[in-house]
mmCIF file of C-alpha atoms in Angstrom:
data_model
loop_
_atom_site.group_PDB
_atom_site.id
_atom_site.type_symbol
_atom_site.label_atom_id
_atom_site.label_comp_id
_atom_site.label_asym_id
_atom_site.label_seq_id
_atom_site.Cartn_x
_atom_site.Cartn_y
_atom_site.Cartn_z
ATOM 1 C CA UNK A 140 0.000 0.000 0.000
ATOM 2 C CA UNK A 141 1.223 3.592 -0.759
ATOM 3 C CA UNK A 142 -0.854 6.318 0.237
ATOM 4 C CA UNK A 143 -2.644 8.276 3.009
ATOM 5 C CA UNK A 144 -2.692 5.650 6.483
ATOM 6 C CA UNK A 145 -2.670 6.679 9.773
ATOM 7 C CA UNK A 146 -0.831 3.182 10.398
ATOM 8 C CA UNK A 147 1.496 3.125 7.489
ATOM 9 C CA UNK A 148 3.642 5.966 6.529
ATOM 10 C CA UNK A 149 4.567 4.084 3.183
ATOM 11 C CA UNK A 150 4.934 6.072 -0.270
ATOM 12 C CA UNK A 151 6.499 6.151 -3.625
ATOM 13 C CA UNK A 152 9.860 7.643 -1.921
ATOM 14 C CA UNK A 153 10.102 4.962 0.361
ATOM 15 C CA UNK A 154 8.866 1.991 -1.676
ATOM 16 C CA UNK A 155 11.389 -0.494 -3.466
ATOM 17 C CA UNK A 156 11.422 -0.443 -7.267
ATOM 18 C CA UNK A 157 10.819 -3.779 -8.990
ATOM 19 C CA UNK A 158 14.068 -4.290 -10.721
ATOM 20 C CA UNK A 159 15.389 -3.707 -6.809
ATOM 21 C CA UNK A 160 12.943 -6.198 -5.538
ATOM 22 C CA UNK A 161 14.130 -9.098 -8.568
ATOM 23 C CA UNK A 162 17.655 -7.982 -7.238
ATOM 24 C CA UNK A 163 17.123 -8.345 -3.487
ATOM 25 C CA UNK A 164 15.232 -11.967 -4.316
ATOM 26 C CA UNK A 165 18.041 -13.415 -6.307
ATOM 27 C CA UNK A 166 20.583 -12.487 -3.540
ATOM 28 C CA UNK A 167 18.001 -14.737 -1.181
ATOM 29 C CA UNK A 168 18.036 -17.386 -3.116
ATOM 30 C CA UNK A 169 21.962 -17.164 -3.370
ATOM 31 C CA UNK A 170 22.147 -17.656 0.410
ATOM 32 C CA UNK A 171 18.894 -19.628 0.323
ATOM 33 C CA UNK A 172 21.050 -22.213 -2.081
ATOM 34 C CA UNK A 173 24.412 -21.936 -0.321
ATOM 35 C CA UNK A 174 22.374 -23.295 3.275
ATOM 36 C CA UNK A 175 21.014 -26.001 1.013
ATOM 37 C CA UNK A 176 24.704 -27.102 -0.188
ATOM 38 C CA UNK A 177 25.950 -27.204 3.456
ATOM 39 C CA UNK A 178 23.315 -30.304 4.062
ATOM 40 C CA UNK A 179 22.970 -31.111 7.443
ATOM 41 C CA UNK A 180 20.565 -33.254 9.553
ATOM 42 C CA UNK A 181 17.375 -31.006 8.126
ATOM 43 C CA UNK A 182 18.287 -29.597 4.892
ATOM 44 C CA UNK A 183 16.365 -27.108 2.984
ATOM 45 C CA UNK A 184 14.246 -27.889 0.243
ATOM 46 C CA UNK A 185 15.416 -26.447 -3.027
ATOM 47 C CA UNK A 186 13.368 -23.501 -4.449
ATOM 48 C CA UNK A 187 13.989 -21.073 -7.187
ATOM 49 C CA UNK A 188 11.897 -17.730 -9.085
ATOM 50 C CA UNK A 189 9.246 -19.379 -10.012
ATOM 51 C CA UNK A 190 7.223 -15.451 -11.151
ATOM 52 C CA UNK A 191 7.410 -12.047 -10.765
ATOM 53 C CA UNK A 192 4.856 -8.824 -11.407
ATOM 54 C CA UNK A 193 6.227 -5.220 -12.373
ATOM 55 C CA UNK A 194 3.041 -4.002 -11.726
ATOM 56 C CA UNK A 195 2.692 -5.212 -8.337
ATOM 57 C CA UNK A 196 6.105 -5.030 -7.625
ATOM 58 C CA UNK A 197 6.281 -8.747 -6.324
ATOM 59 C CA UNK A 198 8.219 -11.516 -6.857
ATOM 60 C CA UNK A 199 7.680 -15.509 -5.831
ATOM 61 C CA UNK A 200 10.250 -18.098 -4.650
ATOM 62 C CA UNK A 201 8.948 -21.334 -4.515
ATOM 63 C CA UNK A 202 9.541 -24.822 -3.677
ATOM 64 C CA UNK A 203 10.831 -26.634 -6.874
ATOM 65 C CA UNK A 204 9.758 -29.845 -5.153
ATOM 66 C CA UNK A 205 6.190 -28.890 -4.976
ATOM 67 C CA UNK A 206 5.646 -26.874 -7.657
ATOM 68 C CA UNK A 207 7.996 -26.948 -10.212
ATOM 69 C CA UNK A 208 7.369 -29.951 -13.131
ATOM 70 C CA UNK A 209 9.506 -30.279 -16.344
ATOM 71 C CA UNK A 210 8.102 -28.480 -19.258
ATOM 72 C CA UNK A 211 7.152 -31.104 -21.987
ATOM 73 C CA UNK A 212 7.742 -28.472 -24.873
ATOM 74 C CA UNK A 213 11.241 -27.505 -23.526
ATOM 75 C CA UNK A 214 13.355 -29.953 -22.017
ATOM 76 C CA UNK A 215 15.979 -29.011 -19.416
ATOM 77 C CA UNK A 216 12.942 -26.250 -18.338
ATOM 78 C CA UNK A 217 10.610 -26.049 -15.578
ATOM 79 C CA UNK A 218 7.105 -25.227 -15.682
ATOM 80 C CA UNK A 219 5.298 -23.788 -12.668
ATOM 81 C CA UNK A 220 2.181 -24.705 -10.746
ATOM 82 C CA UNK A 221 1.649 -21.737 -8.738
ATOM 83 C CA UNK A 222 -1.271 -20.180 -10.427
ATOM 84 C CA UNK A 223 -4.316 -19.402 -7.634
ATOM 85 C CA UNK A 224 -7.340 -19.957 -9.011
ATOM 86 C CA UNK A 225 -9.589 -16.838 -7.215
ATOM 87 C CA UNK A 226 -12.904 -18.130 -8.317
ATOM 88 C CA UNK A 227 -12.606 -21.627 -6.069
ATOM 89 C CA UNK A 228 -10.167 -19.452 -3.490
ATOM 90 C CA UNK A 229 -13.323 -17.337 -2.635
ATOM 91 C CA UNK A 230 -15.853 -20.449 -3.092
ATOM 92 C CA UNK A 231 -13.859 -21.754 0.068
ATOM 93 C CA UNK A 232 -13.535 -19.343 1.816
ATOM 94 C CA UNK A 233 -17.378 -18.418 1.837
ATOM 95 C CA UNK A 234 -17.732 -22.073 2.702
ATOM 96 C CA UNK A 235 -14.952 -21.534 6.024
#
């Protein structure tokens, strides 16, 4: 959110941009990966970009073990399962 709040003093000066935001994710993942290589009694899970929106400014790591399957059309790809689908999202949740 950037605007007026009397909880938030968030705006445009003080808000990431999304090319700073893609940055700042892959340096995560870096670290996230260099954990993962150490091993250990509990590794981590791999995970990698999976999407990102300009508009929203967001960006989403996730779990290549859960939702990452190989692309049929382009081998040595991945193809991601981390669409939401809204319309049963809010059919459940009027249900809970």
């Amino acid at each position: 959110f950037c605007g007026k709040s009397d909880a938030s003093n968030l705006n445009m000066s003080n808000t990431p941009w999304h090319h700073e935001v893609v940055n700042f994710t892959k340096i995560l993942l870096e670290e996230l990966n260099a954990i993962r290589e150490e091993g250990g009694d509990d590794p981590l899970p791999e995970y990698d970009l999976a999407c990102e929106h300009k508009h929203s400014c967001s960006v989403l790591l996730a779990r290549v073990d859960q939702f990452a399957v190989p692309d049929p059309e382009n081998p040595g790809k991945r193809k991601w399962k981390t669409w939401i689908d809204y319309d049963r999202f809010q059919e459940l949740a009027a249900r809970h």
